[in-house]
């Protein structure tokens, strides 16, 4: 009976790893630039998809340029508002609710946890 074997062999893997470790400054600069662009895209998407009532949460979203930390290239971003964490973690309140702000009342403003401003936002990349 014939035995079927499947083998994948990568000759030069160690040499390739060494080349990556010795990445020249220009290549690193290109990676940093592309990571920064990726962070800006993440910021754009986050702002486009976040709830919009008065715009405070949306305005608080920001992403930094790429930074080198040890051997890693890192992009950090998000919001520094406590409300951002609440909106991220807390389930939406079901039903229809009024909005109260600055002594005014807007009846039936919220539907299942989202206000009229959120529902009026355009889609971003199909979402």
PDB file of C-alpha atoms in Angstrom, residues 8-107:
ATOM      1  CA  UNK A   8       6.207  21.857   2.723  1.00  0.00           C
ATOM      2  CA  UNK A   9       9.758  23.036   2.996  1.00  0.00           C
ATOM      3  CA  UNK A  10      10.862  26.671   2.976  1.00  0.00           C
ATOM      4  CA  UNK A  11      14.518  26.906   2.124  1.00  0.00           C
ATOM      5  CA  UNK A  12      16.060  30.143   3.322  1.00  0.00           C
ATOM      6  CA  UNK A  13      13.557  30.924   6.068  1.00  0.00           C
ATOM      7  CA  UNK A  14      16.287  31.817   8.551  1.00  0.00           C
ATOM      8  CA  UNK A  15      17.926  34.109   6.017  1.00  0.00           C
ATOM      9  CA  UNK A  16      14.565  35.750   5.315  1.00  0.00           C
ATOM     10  CA  UNK A  17      14.007  36.335   9.050  1.00  0.00           C
ATOM     11  CA  UNK A  18      17.451  37.923   9.278  1.00  0.00           C
ATOM     12  CA  UNK A  19      16.613  40.240   6.377  1.00  0.00           C
ATOM     13  CA  UNK A  20      13.438  41.354   8.145  1.00  0.00           C
ATOM     14  CA  UNK A  21      15.427  42.006  11.325  1.00  0.00           C
ATOM     15  CA  UNK A  22      17.822  44.174   9.331  1.00  0.00           C
ATOM     16  CA  UNK A  23      15.097  46.128   7.582  1.00  0.00           C
ATOM     17  CA  UNK A  24      16.619  49.355   6.341  1.00  0.00           C
ATOM     18  CA  UNK A  25      15.440  52.752   7.504  1.00  0.00           C
ATOM     19  CA  UNK A  26      13.607  53.495   4.247  1.00  0.00           C
ATOM     20  CA  UNK A  27      11.518  50.335   4.479  1.00  0.00           C
ATOM     21  CA  UNK A  28      10.690  51.125   8.087  1.00  0.00           C
ATOM     22  CA  UNK A  29       9.693  54.660   7.093  1.00  0.00           C
ATOM     23  CA  UNK A  30       7.325  53.233   4.454  1.00  0.00           C
ATOM     24  CA  UNK A  31       5.762  50.850   6.986  1.00  0.00           C
ATOM     25  CA  UNK A  32       5.356  53.708   9.499  1.00  0.00           C
ATOM     26  CA  UNK A  33       3.671  55.851   6.846  1.00  0.00           C
ATOM     27  CA  UNK A  34       1.303  53.057   5.818  1.00  0.00           C
ATOM     28  CA  UNK A  35       0.436  52.266   9.442  1.00  0.00           C
ATOM     29  CA  UNK A  36      -0.324  55.960  10.028  1.00  0.00           C
ATOM     30  CA  UNK A  37      -2.628  55.924   6.978  1.00  0.00           C
ATOM     31  CA  UNK A  38      -4.324  52.822   8.376  1.00  0.00           C
ATOM     32  CA  UNK A  39      -4.830  54.621  11.704  1.00  0.00           C
ATOM     33  CA  UNK A  40      -6.384  57.600   9.926  1.00  0.00           C
ATOM     34  CA  UNK A  41      -8.746  55.219   8.106  1.00  0.00           C
ATOM     35  CA  UNK A  42      -9.688  53.670  11.457  1.00  0.00           C
ATOM     36  CA  UNK A  43     -10.342  57.177  12.833  1.00  0.00           C
ATOM     37  CA  UNK A  44     -12.511  58.038   9.814  1.00  0.00           C
ATOM     38  CA  UNK A  45     -14.516  54.835  10.198  1.00  0.00           C
ATOM     39  CA  UNK A  46     -14.922  55.243  13.936  1.00  0.00           C
ATOM     40  CA  UNK A  47     -16.209  58.798  13.557  1.00  0.00           C
ATOM     41  CA  UNK A  48     -18.532  57.719  10.759  1.00  0.00           C
ATOM     42  CA  UNK A  49     -20.022  54.840  12.755  1.00  0.00           C
ATOM     43  CA  UNK A  50     -20.171  56.289  16.283  1.00  0.00           C
ATOM     44  CA  UNK A  51     -23.443  57.613  17.695  1.00  0.00           C
ATOM     45  CA  UNK A  52     -24.204  61.240  16.909  1.00  0.00           C
ATOM     46  CA  UNK A  53     -26.468  63.172  19.230  1.00  0.00           C
ATOM     47  CA  UNK A  54     -24.655  66.420  19.919  1.00  0.00           C
ATOM     48  CA  UNK A  55     -21.346  65.417  18.312  1.00  0.00           C
ATOM     49  CA  UNK A  56     -19.255  65.327  21.505  1.00  0.00           C
ATOM     50  CA  UNK A  57     -18.448  61.626  21.267  1.00  0.00           C
ATOM     51  CA  UNK A  58     -17.693  61.846  17.554  1.00  0.00           C
ATOM     52  CA  UNK A  59     -15.404  64.855  18.104  1.00  0.00           C
ATOM     53  CA  UNK A  60     -13.499  63.054  20.868  1.00  0.00           C
ATOM     54  CA  UNK A  61     -12.275  60.266  18.580  1.00  0.00           C
ATOM     55  CA  UNK A  62      -8.653  60.586  17.465  1.00  0.00           C
ATOM     56  CA  UNK A  63      -5.797  58.326  16.406  1.00  0.00           C
ATOM     57  CA  UNK A  64      -2.074  59.031  16.733  1.00  0.00           C
ATOM     58  CA  UNK A  65       0.574  58.650  14.089  1.00  0.00           C
ATOM     59  CA  UNK A  66       2.426  55.341  14.039  1.00  0.00           C
ATOM     60  CA  UNK A  67       5.202  55.004  16.620  1.00  0.00           C
ATOM     61  CA  UNK A  68       8.004  52.528  16.981  1.00  0.00           C
ATOM     62  CA  UNK A  69       7.979  50.760  20.336  1.00  0.00           C
ATOM     63  CA  UNK A  70      10.832  48.316  20.573  1.00  0.00           C
ATOM     64  CA  UNK A  71      10.462  46.088  17.529  1.00  0.00           C
ATOM     65  CA  UNK A  72       6.766  46.922  17.132  1.00  0.00           C
ATOM     66  CA  UNK A  73       5.099  49.662  15.112  1.00  0.00           C
ATOM     67  CA  UNK A  74       1.963  50.788  16.929  1.00  0.00           C
ATOM     68  CA  UNK A  75      -1.005  53.051  16.169  1.00  0.00           C
ATOM     69  CA  UNK A  76      -3.232  54.001  19.089  1.00  0.00           C
ATOM     70  CA  UNK A  77      -6.579  55.713  19.028  1.00  0.00           C
ATOM     71  CA  UNK A  78     -10.043  55.994  20.415  1.00  0.00           C
ATOM     72  CA  UNK A  79     -11.894  58.345  22.721  1.00  0.00           C
ATOM     73  CA  UNK A  80     -10.956  59.623  26.160  1.00  0.00           C
ATOM     74  CA  UNK A  81     -14.586  60.089  27.235  1.00  0.00           C
ATOM     75  CA  UNK A  82     -16.113  57.836  29.899  1.00  0.00           C
ATOM     76  CA  UNK A  83     -19.275  57.931  27.778  1.00  0.00           C
ATOM     77  CA  UNK A  84     -17.416  56.180  24.936  1.00  0.00           C
ATOM     78  CA  UNK A  85     -16.792  53.140  27.129  1.00  0.00           C
ATOM     79  CA  UNK A  86     -20.400  53.222  28.291  1.00  0.00           C
ATOM     80  CA  UNK A  87     -21.703  53.308  24.699  1.00  0.00           C
ATOM     81  CA  UNK A  88     -19.332  50.517  23.741  1.00  0.00           C
ATOM     82  CA  UNK A  89     -20.271  48.189  26.598  1.00  0.00           C
ATOM     83  CA  UNK A  90     -23.803  49.043  27.720  1.00  0.00           C
ATOM     84  CA  UNK A  91     -26.718  47.411  25.896  1.00  0.00           C
ATOM     85  CA  UNK A  92     -29.089  49.781  24.125  1.00  0.00           C
ATOM     86  CA  UNK A  93     -32.233  50.706  26.011  1.00  0.00           C
ATOM     87  CA  UNK A  94     -35.145  49.252  24.056  1.00  0.00           C
ATOM     88  CA  UNK A  95     -38.202  51.278  23.164  1.00  0.00           C
ATOM     89  CA  UNK A  96     -38.952  54.898  22.349  1.00  0.00           C
ATOM     90  CA  UNK A  97     -37.758  57.625  24.723  1.00  0.00           C
ATOM     91  CA  UNK A  98     -37.766  61.403  24.984  1.00  0.00           C
ATOM     92  CA  UNK A  99     -34.634  63.539  24.957  1.00  0.00           C
ATOM     93  CA  UNK A 100     -34.102  66.193  27.616  1.00  0.00           C
ATOM     94  CA  UNK A 101     -31.319  68.727  27.078  1.00  0.00           C
ATOM     95  CA  UNK A 102     -30.781  72.334  28.149  1.00  0.00           C
ATOM     96  CA  UNK A 103     -34.287  72.562  29.594  1.00  0.00           C
ATOM     97  CA  UNK A 104     -35.937  71.341  26.410  1.00  0.00           C
ATOM     98  CA  UNK A 105     -37.817  68.149  25.652  1.00  0.00           C
ATOM     99  CA  UNK A 106     -37.864  66.334  22.326  1.00  0.00           C
ATOM    100  CA  UNK A 107     -40.563  63.669  22.421  1.00  0.00           C
TER     101      UNK A 107
END
